[in-house]
Amino acid sequence: MGTFNRSPAASGDTPRNQHRRISLVAAGSSQFAGQALGILIAILVSHLIARRMGAGPDADAFLLGRRLVTSLTEALSQVVVVVFIPLIAARAAAGDSLLRILGHSGGAALALGTVLAIAFALAAPAIVGSLAPDFDPATAALAAQVVVILSLSLPATVAAIAFSAYCNVRGRFGAPAAIRQLPRAATAFALLFGGGILALQASAAYTITFFAVAALTLILALGLGASPATGTASGPGSTAIGRRGSAAILLTFGALACIWLETAFAAGQGAGGVAMLDFSQRLGALCGNTLAMALGLVAFADLSWRAASGEAADLGRRFRHATVAGGALLLPVQLGVFINAGPVVDVVIAHGEAGTDAAARITELVRWMALAPFGALVTRMMLVRLLAQDDLPIVRLVGGAMALDFLSRLGLFAVLTPMFGLVGVPVALAVAPAVPVVFLAVVLRGSGVFAGGGAFRAARPVLAASALGCGGILAGAAAGPGLAQLLRPLIEEPGKLESLCQLAASGGLGIVALGAGIKVFGVKLRPR
């Protein structure tokens, strides 16, 4: 498998060999593993919201407020990653002191987060009113309060992302990602044991915990020490930094606009629309999107390091390999979600305040939502490739891609939601990424930006392992109902036995088959 460099080796080697070589699949798996606990906690949070709030006005208020702030957080993470990872990579390769790097990146991020927190908190009522004009006054007021409380977490959130960027450049992916899951755990704790206005208690728990996340991530970064110079680093100049900053701002506003757009269309579908959309995204796309983000982050850190170390000629090949390998890893995950959507919703959502009608609608949404991460992966990888190279007109390219992405979503939402209701939202999310992908491919044809041979040949082991894993998932899903019939006479209260058996058989057999494929086909999951 392809590798990238991080830690020093014997002197006298080329810069490429002066660092420990790590499989892209290994680093991506490490980043994803660090977030895997967060995925499980997010599913638990959805279960607790469904059990204690249902899919009604209270859930709409909490989830709308949370979506607004978390969408801003995700967009800000793109800014920090796009601006700071190349800068940190260049400074680390040049041998700058650890405190100087962290002081520059963390201080700037903290200031950015503070300004945005104040602005977002002040604008909360207006934002909620513009996106959800059909909310009744009590629901709108509760949503605005959630936004204000969660906005207070932004300074700590952005600082933690900046500290994580240094860890990523140094080859540490799993630990920073795992630490960032603590606020989700705090939210689950508040929902599980809280009383009164659960939405406000859960929001406060999330905000308070993120300050602990920032402190822990800083300690982790300081523990890594300084990176020795490669002797060949070429840091980005002020013009390149400015272009990256402008591109990051475009990414931020593009991401915010798209997420708020889908939220507004969901809110327009009546009471419970926002809650059902949020549940379906967490169950249908969260795992796949998290994997896509993990692979994109690893690829960006790798490409930025190579560009800073004078290895720009290898960027196209690395992009292709990362995209193909990422798609192979994503396929069994999303196939499992698509095939097992009914049992997943039955086990996680169909409890307490959430009725059977809502569960049936969410199941349909989950199946369509399972298709969305594939387009998101390809788009993310193409943008990563552009942003890692200084001599491209990245502002125009990113601006054009974001504009087309927004317009395609707007058009699809406007056409599909009147026809199919809330289902039109995930269908549009699955189709819309094709527009910016085609745009970038056409505009950059002949430039060699995405050129590079051997990607499929290098990814054959992970492709074969992925195919074997998919076979296991399908076989397990087919065997699940039969297993439930065998066990039913042995259990006094079978309850959701059939759903649990299908999930256990499909997931278990899929994991075994994927693991066997990794072993048999020699997929590299360890440093070499």
Short mmCIF file of C-alpha atoms in Angstrom, two decimals:
data_model
loop_
_atom_site.label_atom_id
_atom_site.label_comp_id
_atom_site.label_asym_id
_atom_site.label_seq_id
_atom_site.Cartn_x
_atom_site.Cartn_y
_atom_site.Cartn_z
CA MET A 1 0.00 0.00 0.00
CA GLY A 2 1.03 3.63 -0.41
CA THR A 3 2.87 5.25 2.46
CA PHE A 4 3.75 8.65 3.77
CA ASN A 5 6.51 9.95 5.98
CA ARG A 6 6.58 11.23 9.49
CA SER A 7 9.32 10.42 12.00
CA PRO A 8 13.11 10.76 11.60
CA ALA A 9 15.36 7.97 10.45
CA ALA A 10 19.02 7.63 9.81
CA SER A 11 20.86 10.67 8.52
CA GLY A 12 21.99 10.74 4.96
CA ASP A 13 18.70 9.48 3.51
CA THR A 14 16.61 11.55 1.19
CA PRO A 15 13.83 13.58 2.85
CA ARG A 16 11.38 10.99 1.67
CA ASN A 17 13.20 8.28 3.61
CA GLN A 18 14.10 10.36 6.65
CA HIS A 19 10.70 9.57 8.18
CA ARG A 20 8.74 6.53 9.21
CA ARG A 21 6.63 5.28 6.32
CA ILE A 22 2.98 4.63 7.15
CA SER A 23 0.27 3.10 4.99
CA LEU A 24 -2.42 5.54 3.93
CA VAL A 25 -4.95 2.85 4.82
CA ALA A 26 -3.27 2.42 8.22
CA ALA A 27 -3.31 6.14 9.02
CA GLY A 28 -6.88 6.50 7.76
CA SER A 29 -7.92 3.50 9.83
CA SER A 30 -6.20 5.02 12.88
CA GLN A 31 -8.06 8.31 12.42
CA PHE A 32 -11.35 6.46 11.87
CA ALA A 33 -10.73 4.21 14.90
CA GLY A 34 -10.28 7.31 17.04
CA GLN A 35 -13.71 8.46 15.91
CA ALA A 36 -15.41 5.05 16.04
CA LEU A 37 -16.34 5.47 19.69
CA GLY A 38 -17.83 8.84 18.79
CA ILE A 39 -20.01 7.17 16.15
CA LEU A 40 -21.35 4.72 18.72
CA ILE A 41 -21.98 7.56 21.16
CA ALA A 42 -23.74 9.57 18.43
CA ILE A 43 -26.04 6.61 17.80
CA LEU A 44 -26.67 6.40 21.54
CA VAL A 45 -27.50 10.12 21.58
CA SER A 46 -30.00 9.61 18.74
CA HIS A 47 -31.53 6.70 20.65
CA LEU A 48 -31.86 8.81 23.81
CA ILE A 49 -33.37 11.74 21.91
CA ALA A 50 -35.89 9.41 20.26
CA ARG A 51 -36.72 7.76 23.59
CA ARG A 52 -37.00 10.93 25.69
CA MET A 53 -38.08 13.57 23.12
CA GLY A 54 -39.48 11.57 20.20
CA ALA A 55 -39.61 13.22 16.78
CA GLY A 56 -41.63 16.24 17.84
CA PRO A 57 -41.13 19.96 18.60
CA ASP A 58 -38.64 19.52 21.47
CA ALA A 59 -36.41 17.28 19.37
CA ASP A 60 -36.75 19.69 16.45
CA ALA A 61 -35.61 22.60 18.63
CA PHE A 62 -32.61 20.79 20.07
CA LEU A 63 -31.51 19.23 16.78
CA LEU A 64 -31.98 22.43 14.78
CA GLY A 65 -29.84 24.37 17.26
CA ARG A 66 -27.24 21.63 17.36
CA ARG A 67 -27.12 21.31 13.56
CA LEU A 68 -26.55 25.05 13.19
CA VAL A 69 -23.60 25.12 15.58
CA THR A 70 -22.06 21.77 14.64
CA SER A 71 -22.25 22.73 10.98
CA LEU A 72 -20.30 25.87 11.83
CA THR A 73 -17.82 23.76 13.82
CA GLU A 74 -17.32 21.39 10.89
CA ALA A 75 -16.89 24.31 8.53
CA LEU A 76 -14.38 25.95 10.87
CA SER A 77 -12.44 22.70 11.03
CA GLN A 78 -12.04 22.96 7.25
CA VAL A 79 -10.65 26.48 7.65
CA VAL A 80 -8.19 25.41 10.31
CA VAL A 81 -7.15 22.28 8.42
CA VAL A 82 -6.78 24.05 5.07
CA VAL A 83 -4.80 26.97 6.51
CA PHE A 84 -2.82 25.39 9.31
CA ILE A 85 -1.88 21.90 8.12
CA PRO A 86 0.23 23.14 5.16
CA LEU A 87 1.69 25.91 7.32
CA ILE A 88 2.45 23.56 10.21
CA ALA A 89 3.89 20.97 7.83
CA ALA A 90 6.24 23.55 6.31
CA ARG A 91 7.31 24.94 9.70
CA ALA A 92 7.79 21.48 11.16
CA ALA A 93 9.82 20.42 8.12
CA ALA A 94 11.90 23.59 8.51
CA GLY A 95 12.58 22.80 12.18
CA ASP A 96 10.60 25.62 13.84
CA SER A 97 10.18 25.23 17.59
CA LEU A 98 7.14 23.42 18.87
CA LEU A 99 5.95 26.29 21.05
CA ARG A 100 6.27 28.75 18.18
CA ILE A 101 4.16 26.54 15.91
CA LEU A 102 1.50 25.85 18.53
CA GLY A 103 1.45 29.44 19.75
CA HIS A 104 0.85 30.76 16.25
CA SER A 105 -1.78 28.22 15.23
CA GLY A 106 -3.61 27.91 18.56
CA GLY A 107 -3.69 31.65 19.27
CA ALA A 108 -5.07 32.54 15.87
CA ALA A 109 -7.68 29.78 16.09
CA LEU A 110 -8.74 30.87 19.58
CA ALA A 111 -9.24 34.45 18.40
CA LEU A 112 -11.24 33.29 15.38
CA GLY A 113 -13.45 31.07 17.52
CA THR A 114 -14.12 33.85 20.05
CA VAL A 115 -15.24 36.33 17.41
CA LEU A 116 -17.51 33.78 15.75
CA ALA A 117 -18.98 32.67 19.07
CA ILE A 118 -20.04 36.22 19.94
CA ALA A 119 -21.47 36.88 16.48
CA PHE A 120 -23.32 33.58 16.30
CA ALA A 121 -24.82 33.91 19.79
CA LEU A 122 -26.11 37.42 19.06
CA ALA A 123 -27.64 36.33 15.75
CA ALA A 124 -29.22 33.13 17.10
CA PRO A 125 -32.89 34.26 17.13
CA ALA A 126 -32.65 35.71 13.63
CA ILE A 127 -30.94 32.58 12.25
CA VAL A 128 -33.54 30.26 13.77
CA GLY A 129 -36.38 32.46 12.54
CA SER A 130 -35.05 32.56 8.98
CA LEU A 131 -34.43 28.80 8.71
CA ALA A 132 -37.54 27.58 10.54
CA PRO A 133 -40.28 30.21 10.17
CA ASP A 134 -42.95 27.56 10.81
CA PHE A 135 -41.71 26.79 14.33
CA ASP A 136 -44.11 27.89 17.06
CA PRO A 137 -42.73 30.62 19.40
CA ALA A 138 -41.80 28.20 22.21
CA THR A 139 -39.91 25.85 19.88
CA ALA A 140 -38.11 28.75 18.18
CA ALA A 141 -37.10 30.25 21.55
CA LEU A 142 -35.75 26.90 22.77
CA ALA A 143 -33.77 26.42 19.54
CA ALA A 144 -32.25 29.91 19.91
CA GLN A 145 -31.22 29.13 23.50
CA VAL A 146 -29.53 25.93 22.33
CA VAL A 147 -27.63 27.90 19.70
CA VAL A 148 -26.41 30.46 22.27
CA ILE A 149 -25.17 27.80 24.70
CA LEU A 150 -23.44 25.74 22.02
CA SER A 151 -21.85 28.85 20.50
CA LEU A 152 -19.85 29.33 23.69
CA SER A 153 -17.90 26.16 22.81
CA LEU A 154 -16.51 27.60 19.56
CA PRO A 155 -13.26 29.12 20.94
CA ALA A 156 -12.25 25.84 22.57
CA THR A 157 -13.43 23.85 19.56
CA VAL A 158 -11.34 25.74 17.02
CA ALA A 159 -8.26 25.77 19.29
CA ALA A 160 -8.58 21.99 19.71
CA ILE A 161 -8.75 21.57 15.94
CA ALA A 162 -5.58 23.64 15.51
CA PHE A 163 -3.72 21.57 18.12
CA SER A 164 -4.97 18.40 16.41
CA ALA A 165 -3.55 19.69 13.12
CA TYR A 166 -0.06 19.67 14.63
CA CYS A 167 -0.62 16.11 15.88
CA ASN A 168 -1.79 15.06 12.40
CA VAL A 169 1.29 16.52 10.73
CA ARG A 170 3.39 14.54 13.21
CA GLY A 171 1.54 11.35 12.26
CA ARG A 172 -0.82 11.12 15.26
CA PHE A 173 -4.41 10.67 14.14
CA GLY A 174 -6.23 8.29 16.48
CA ALA A 175 -5.67 9.97 19.86
CA PRO A 176 -6.75 13.52 18.86
CA ALA A 177 -9.83 12.11 17.14
CA ALA A 178 -10.72 10.04 20.20
CA ILE A 179 -10.37 13.00 22.56
CA ARG A 180 -12.79 15.04 20.45
CA GLN A 181 -15.55 12.51 21.17
CA LEU A 182 -15.79 13.49 24.84
CA PRO A 183 -18.47 16.19 24.27
CA ARG A 184 -20.71 13.60 22.63
CA ALA A 185 -20.30 11.39 25.69
CA ALA A 186 -21.20 14.33 27.94
CA THR A 187 -24.30 14.98 25.83
CA ALA A 188 -25.37 11.34 26.16
CA PHE A 189 -24.83 11.51 29.93
CA ALA A 190 -27.03 14.60 30.21
CA LEU A 191 -29.78 13.04 28.10
CA LEU A 192 -29.64 9.83 30.08
CA PHE A 193 -29.70 11.28 33.58
CA GLY A 194 -31.02 14.81 33.11
CA GLY A 195 -34.44 16.15 33.96
CA GLY A 196 -36.40 19.27 33.15
CA ILE A 197 -35.38 20.94 29.89
CA LEU A 198 -33.14 18.25 28.43
CA ALA A 199 -32.15 20.29 25.39
CA LEU A 200 -30.50 22.98 27.50
CA GLN A 201 -28.79 20.52 29.84
CA ALA A 202 -27.35 18.51 26.95
CA SER A 203 -26.12 21.69 25.25
CA ALA A 204 -24.39 22.90 28.42
CA ALA A 205 -22.69 19.53 28.91
CA TYR A 206 -21.37 19.63 25.35
CA THR A 207 -19.99 23.16 25.70
CA ILE A 208 -18.26 22.64 29.04
CA THR A 209 -16.60 19.42 27.91
CA PHE A 210 -15.05 21.00 24.81
CA PHE A 211 -12.82 23.18 26.97
CA ALA A 212 -11.43 19.99 28.50
CA VAL A 213 -10.91 18.66 24.96
CA ALA A 214 -8.82 21.71 24.03
CA ALA A 215 -6.64 21.28 27.12
CA LEU A 216 -6.11 17.55 26.55
CA THR A 217 -5.25 18.04 22.87
CA LEU A 218 -2.70 20.72 23.76
CA ILE A 219 -1.09 18.36 26.27
CA LEU A 220 -0.96 15.64 23.61
CA ALA A 221 0.68 18.02 21.11
CA LEU A 222 3.25 19.16 23.65
CA GLY A 223 4.05 15.54 24.40
CA LEU A 224 5.05 14.92 20.79
CA GLY A 225 7.97 17.37 20.99
CA ALA A 226 9.46 19.27 18.08
CA SER A 227 9.93 17.81 14.61
CA PRO A 228 13.49 17.80 13.21
CA ALA A 229 14.09 19.66 9.96
CA THR A 230 14.21 17.71 6.71
CA GLY A 231 16.59 20.20 5.19
CA THR A 232 14.49 20.54 2.04
CA ALA A 233 11.33 22.19 3.23
CA SER A 234 9.80 24.95 1.20
CA GLY A 235 7.12 26.68 3.24
CA PRO A 236 4.16 28.43 1.65
CA GLY A 237 4.66 32.13 1.05
CA SER A 238 2.27 34.82 2.20
CA THR A 239 0.47 34.76 -1.15
CA ALA A 240 -0.10 31.00 -0.92
CA ILE A 241 -1.30 31.35 2.68
CA GLY A 242 -3.69 34.11 1.61
CA ARG A 243 -5.07 31.96 -1.20
CA ARG A 244 -5.56 29.04 1.14
CA GLY A 245 -7.26 31.30 3.65
CA SER A 246 -9.61 32.64 0.98
CA ALA A 247 -10.35 29.13 -0.25
CA ALA A 248 -11.01 28.03 3.33
CA ILE A 249 -13.49 30.87 3.80
CA LEU A 250 -15.29 29.81 0.64
CA LEU A 251 -15.39 26.23 1.91
CA THR A 252 -16.78 27.46 5.20
CA PHE A 253 -19.59 29.51 3.72
CA GLY A 254 -20.31 26.81 1.15
CA ALA A 255 -20.60 24.10 3.80
CA LEU A 256 -22.72 26.28 6.07
CA ALA A 257 -25.02 27.29 3.25
CA CYS A 258 -25.54 23.68 2.15
CA ILE A 259 -26.24 22.35 5.65
CA TRP A 260 -28.55 25.22 6.55
CA LEU A 261 -30.32 24.80 3.22
CA GLU A 262 -31.13 21.14 3.85
CA THR A 263 -32.19 22.01 7.40
CA ALA A 264 -34.57 24.69 6.14
CA PHE A 265 -36.17 22.29 3.65
CA ALA A 266 -36.53 19.65 6.39
CA ALA A 267 -38.11 22.18 8.75
CA GLY A 268 -40.58 23.04 5.99
CA GLN A 269 -41.84 19.45 5.96
CA GLY A 270 -43.71 19.94 9.24
CA ALA A 271 -43.21 18.90 12.86
CA GLY A 272 -40.55 16.24 13.23
CA GLY A 273 -38.92 16.98 9.87
CA VAL A 274 -35.64 18.22 11.32
CA ALA A 275 -35.53 15.38 13.85
CA MET A 276 -36.12 12.68 11.22
CA LEU A 277 -33.51 14.18 8.90
CA ASP A 278 -30.99 14.30 11.74
CA PHE A 279 -31.73 10.73 12.81
CA SER A 280 -31.37 9.46 9.24
CA GLN A 281 -28.08 11.28 8.71
CA ARG A 282 -26.63 9.89 11.91
CA LEU A 283 -27.71 6.35 11.17
CA GLY A 284 -27.28 6.37 7.39
CA ALA A 285 -24.34 8.65 6.66
CA LEU A 286 -22.44 9.42 9.88
CA CYS A 287 -20.20 6.36 9.75
CA GLY A 288 -19.45 6.78 6.03
CA ASN A 289 -18.94 10.53 6.27
CA THR A 290 -16.64 10.07 9.26
CA LEU A 291 -14.56 7.57 7.31
CA ALA A 292 -14.46 9.93 4.31
CA MET A 293 -13.36 12.81 6.55
CA ALA A 294 -10.70 10.64 8.18
CA LEU A 295 -9.28 9.57 4.83
CA GLY A 296 -9.43 13.13 3.51
CA LEU A 297 -7.58 14.46 6.55
CA VAL A 298 -4.88 11.80 6.26
CA ALA A 299 -4.50 12.45 2.53
CA PHE A 300 -4.26 16.21 3.08
CA ALA A 301 -1.61 15.84 5.78
CA ASP A 302 0.32 13.48 3.50
CA LEU A 303 0.08 15.69 0.39
CA SER A 304 0.91 18.85 2.35
CA TRP A 305 4.00 17.24 3.84
CA ARG A 306 5.14 16.02 0.44
CA ALA A 307 4.55 19.42 -1.15
CA ALA A 308 6.50 21.13 1.66
CA SER A 309 9.33 18.60 1.26
CA GLY A 310 9.72 19.08 -2.51
CA GLU A 311 7.87 15.96 -3.64
CA ALA A 312 5.09 17.64 -5.64
CA ALA A 313 5.53 15.27 -8.59
CA ASP A 314 3.99 12.46 -6.54
CA LEU A 315 0.80 14.28 -5.55
CA GLY A 316 -1.42 13.11 -8.42
CA ARG A 317 -0.58 9.47 -7.89
CA ARG A 318 -1.18 9.75 -4.15
CA PHE A 319 -4.54 11.44 -4.77
CA ARG A 320 -5.69 8.63 -7.04
CA HIS A 321 -4.56 5.93 -4.66
CA ALA A 322 -6.23 7.58 -1.68
CA THR A 323 -9.51 8.00 -3.61
CA VAL A 324 -9.65 4.41 -4.85
CA ALA A 325 -8.63 2.92 -1.50
CA GLY A 326 -11.09 5.21 0.29
CA GLY A 327 -13.95 4.10 -1.95
CA ALA A 328 -13.05 0.47 -1.31
CA LEU A 329 -13.12 1.00 2.45
CA LEU A 330 -16.38 2.95 2.24
CA LEU A 331 -18.27 0.35 0.20
CA PRO A 332 -18.81 -2.37 2.85
CA VAL A 333 -19.67 0.24 5.49
CA GLN A 334 -22.43 1.84 3.45
CA LEU A 335 -23.67 -1.45 2.00
CA GLY A 336 -24.15 -2.68 5.56
CA VAL A 337 -26.14 0.45 6.41
CA PHE A 338 -28.30 0.17 3.28
CA ILE A 339 -29.10 -3.52 3.72
CA ASN A 340 -29.73 -3.29 7.46
CA ALA A 341 -31.53 0.07 7.59
CA GLY A 342 -34.76 -1.45 8.95
CA PRO A 343 -33.14 -3.35 11.84
CA VAL A 344 -30.92 -0.36 12.71
CA VAL A 345 -33.90 1.98 13.02
CA ASP A 346 -35.91 -0.66 14.88
CA VAL A 347 -33.17 -1.09 17.49
CA VAL A 348 -32.04 2.54 17.84
CA ILE A 349 -35.08 4.74 17.16
CA ALA A 350 -38.31 2.75 17.62
CA HIS A 351 -38.61 3.33 21.38
CA GLY A 352 -40.49 5.57 23.78
CA GLU A 353 -41.79 8.76 22.17
CA ALA A 354 -40.86 7.69 18.63
CA GLY A 355 -43.81 5.89 17.03
CA THR A 356 -43.87 3.18 14.38
CA ASP A 357 -44.89 5.64 11.65
CA ALA A 358 -41.85 7.82 12.32
CA ALA A 359 -39.62 4.73 12.39
CA ALA A 360 -40.90 3.62 8.97
CA ARG A 361 -40.22 7.06 7.47
CA ILE A 362 -36.76 7.21 9.02
CA THR A 363 -35.93 3.75 7.60
CA GLU A 364 -36.61 4.98 4.07
CA LEU A 365 -34.51 8.09 4.71
CA VAL A 366 -31.63 6.01 6.06
CA ARG A 367 -31.48 3.86 2.91
CA TRP A 368 -31.19 6.88 0.66
CA MET A 369 -28.79 8.61 3.03
CA ALA A 370 -26.45 5.61 2.83
CA LEU A 371 -25.63 6.59 -0.77
CA ALA A 372 -24.51 10.14 0.05
CA PRO A 373 -20.96 9.53 1.44
CA PHE A 374 -19.59 8.24 -1.88
CA GLY A 375 -19.97 11.54 -3.68
CA ALA A 376 -18.75 13.37 -0.58
CA LEU A 377 -15.56 11.26 -0.54
CA VAL A 378 -14.68 12.00 -4.17
CA THR A 379 -15.41 15.72 -3.80
CA ARG A 380 -13.36 15.92 -0.60
CA MET A 381 -10.39 14.14 -2.16
CA MET A 382 -10.43 16.41 -5.22
CA LEU A 383 -10.48 19.51 -3.03
CA VAL A 384 -7.68 18.09 -0.87
CA ARG A 385 -5.58 17.58 -3.98
CA LEU A 386 -6.12 21.18 -5.10
CA LEU A 387 -5.40 22.72 -1.72
CA ALA A 388 -2.13 20.86 -1.28
CA GLN A 389 -0.54 22.59 -4.31
CA ASP A 390 0.46 26.26 -4.16
CA ASP A 391 0.54 27.14 -7.87
CA LEU A 392 -3.11 26.41 -8.69
CA PRO A 393 -5.90 29.06 -8.83
CA ILE A 394 -7.52 27.43 -5.84
CA VAL A 395 -9.76 30.36 -4.94
CA ARG A 396 -11.50 30.33 -8.33
CA LEU A 397 -11.66 26.54 -8.43
CA VAL A 398 -13.00 26.14 -4.90
CA GLY A 399 -15.40 29.05 -5.34
CA GLY A 400 -16.78 27.59 -8.55
CA ALA A 401 -17.14 24.12 -7.06
CA MET A 402 -18.89 25.42 -3.93
CA ALA A 403 -21.26 27.63 -5.93
CA LEU A 404 -22.24 24.76 -8.21
CA ASP A 405 -22.65 22.43 -5.24
CA PHE A 406 -25.02 24.86 -3.54
CA LEU A 407 -27.02 25.60 -6.68
CA SER A 408 -27.35 21.91 -7.54
CA ARG A 409 -28.63 21.15 -4.05
CA LEU A 410 -31.04 24.06 -4.12
CA GLY A 411 -32.44 22.96 -7.46
CA LEU A 412 -32.72 19.32 -6.45
CA PHE A 413 -34.34 20.15 -3.10
CA ALA A 414 -36.83 22.45 -4.83
CA VAL A 415 -37.76 19.77 -7.36
CA LEU A 416 -37.61 16.61 -5.25
CA THR A 417 -39.17 17.63 -1.91
CA PRO A 418 -42.56 18.57 -3.43
CA MET A 419 -42.54 15.21 -5.23
CA PHE A 420 -41.19 12.88 -2.52
CA GLY A 421 -41.39 14.90 0.70
CA LEU A 422 -38.50 14.58 3.11
CA VAL A 423 -37.03 11.70 1.07
CA GLY A 424 -36.10 14.28 -1.56
CA VAL A 425 -33.39 15.64 0.77
CA PRO A 426 -31.20 12.49 0.95
CA VAL A 427 -31.78 11.78 -2.74
CA ALA A 428 -30.47 15.25 -3.55
CA LEU A 429 -27.50 14.78 -1.19
CA ALA A 430 -26.55 11.60 -3.02
CA VAL A 431 -26.78 13.16 -6.50
CA ALA A 432 -25.56 16.74 -6.01
CA PRO A 433 -21.79 16.04 -5.54
CA ALA A 434 -21.59 14.89 -9.15
CA VAL A 435 -21.87 18.52 -10.29
CA PRO A 436 -18.70 19.92 -8.59
CA VAL A 437 -16.80 16.71 -9.40
CA VAL A 438 -17.54 17.05 -13.11
CA PHE A 439 -16.74 20.77 -12.98
CA LEU A 440 -13.28 20.23 -11.47
CA ALA A 441 -12.52 17.30 -13.77
CA VAL A 442 -13.43 19.32 -16.88
CA VAL A 443 -11.70 22.55 -15.86
CA LEU A 444 -8.46 20.77 -14.93
CA ARG A 445 -8.38 18.27 -17.78
CA GLY A 446 -4.96 18.12 -19.35
CA SER A 447 -3.29 19.86 -16.39
CA GLY A 448 -1.99 16.66 -14.83
CA VAL A 449 -3.33 17.64 -11.41
CA PHE A 450 -5.26 14.40 -11.04
CA ALA A 451 -2.89 12.32 -13.16
CA GLY A 452 -0.96 9.37 -11.81
CA GLY A 453 -0.65 5.76 -12.78
CA GLY A 454 -0.94 2.57 -10.80
CA ALA A 455 -3.73 3.61 -8.43
CA PHE A 456 -5.95 0.59 -9.08
CA ARG A 457 -2.98 -1.75 -9.15
CA ALA A 458 -1.76 -0.46 -5.78
CA ALA A 459 -5.28 -0.66 -4.32
CA ARG A 460 -6.04 -4.19 -5.54
CA PRO A 461 -5.53 -5.78 -2.09
CA VAL A 462 -7.95 -3.42 -0.36
CA LEU A 463 -10.44 -3.70 -3.24
CA ALA A 464 -10.39 -7.49 -2.97
CA ALA A 465 -10.78 -7.35 0.81
CA SER A 466 -13.67 -4.92 0.41
CA ALA A 467 -15.46 -7.24 -2.02
CA LEU A 468 -15.06 -10.14 0.40
CA GLY A 469 -16.43 -8.01 3.24
CA CYS A 470 -19.45 -7.03 1.15
CA GLY A 471 -20.15 -10.70 0.48
CA GLY A 472 -20.07 -11.42 4.19
CA ILE A 473 -22.48 -8.56 4.93
CA LEU A 474 -24.99 -9.78 2.36
CA ALA A 475 -24.76 -13.40 3.51
CA GLY A 476 -25.20 -12.41 7.15
CA ALA A 477 -28.23 -10.23 6.38
CA ALA A 478 -29.84 -13.13 4.55
CA ALA A 479 -29.12 -15.53 7.43
CA GLY A 480 -30.37 -13.19 10.17
CA PRO A 481 -34.12 -14.01 10.01
CA GLY A 482 -33.37 -17.75 10.06
CA LEU A 483 -31.17 -17.32 13.11
CA ALA A 484 -33.98 -15.44 14.84
CA GLN A 485 -36.40 -18.29 14.17
CA LEU A 486 -33.99 -20.74 15.78
CA LEU A 487 -33.55 -18.59 18.87
CA ARG A 488 -37.16 -17.48 19.35
CA PRO A 489 -38.31 -20.61 21.28
CA LEU A 490 -35.42 -20.15 23.70
CA ILE A 491 -36.27 -16.56 24.66
CA GLU A 492 -39.33 -15.66 26.73
CA GLU A 493 -39.60 -12.05 25.48
CA PRO A 494 -38.12 -11.96 21.98
CA GLY A 495 -38.90 -8.24 21.44
CA LYS A 496 -36.55 -7.00 18.73
CA LEU A 497 -34.87 -10.39 18.33
CA GLU A 498 -35.11 -10.54 14.53
CA SER A 499 -33.54 -7.11 14.09
CA LEU A 500 -30.76 -7.90 16.57
CA CYS A 501 -30.04 -11.24 14.89
CA GLN A 502 -29.83 -9.66 11.43
CA LEU A 503 -27.49 -6.93 12.67
CA ALA A 504 -25.32 -9.42 14.56
CA ALA A 505 -25.12 -11.88 11.67
CA SER A 506 -24.56 -9.28 8.96
CA GLY A 507 -22.08 -7.21 10.96
CA GLY A 508 -20.26 -10.19 12.42
CA LEU A 509 -19.90 -12.10 9.17
CA GLY A 510 -18.94 -8.92 7.34
CA ILE A 511 -16.19 -8.13 9.85
CA VAL A 512 -14.87 -11.70 9.72
CA ALA A 513 -14.86 -11.70 5.91
CA LEU A 514 -13.20 -8.28 5.72
CA GLY A 515 -10.59 -9.34 8.28
CA ALA A 516 -9.89 -12.50 6.32
CA GLY A 517 -9.55 -10.46 3.14
CA ILE A 518 -7.10 -8.08 4.81
CA LYS A 519 -5.02 -11.06 5.91
CA VAL A 520 -5.23 -13.06 2.70
CA PHE A 521 -4.66 -10.18 0.28
CA GLY A 522 -1.92 -8.52 2.35
CA VAL A 523 -3.51 -5.15 3.11
CA LYS A 524 -0.95 -3.15 5.09
CA LEU A 525 -2.41 -1.85 8.35
CA ARG A 526 0.87 -1.38 10.20
CA PRO A 527 3.83 0.95 9.70
CA ARG A 528 6.63 -0.47 7.63
#
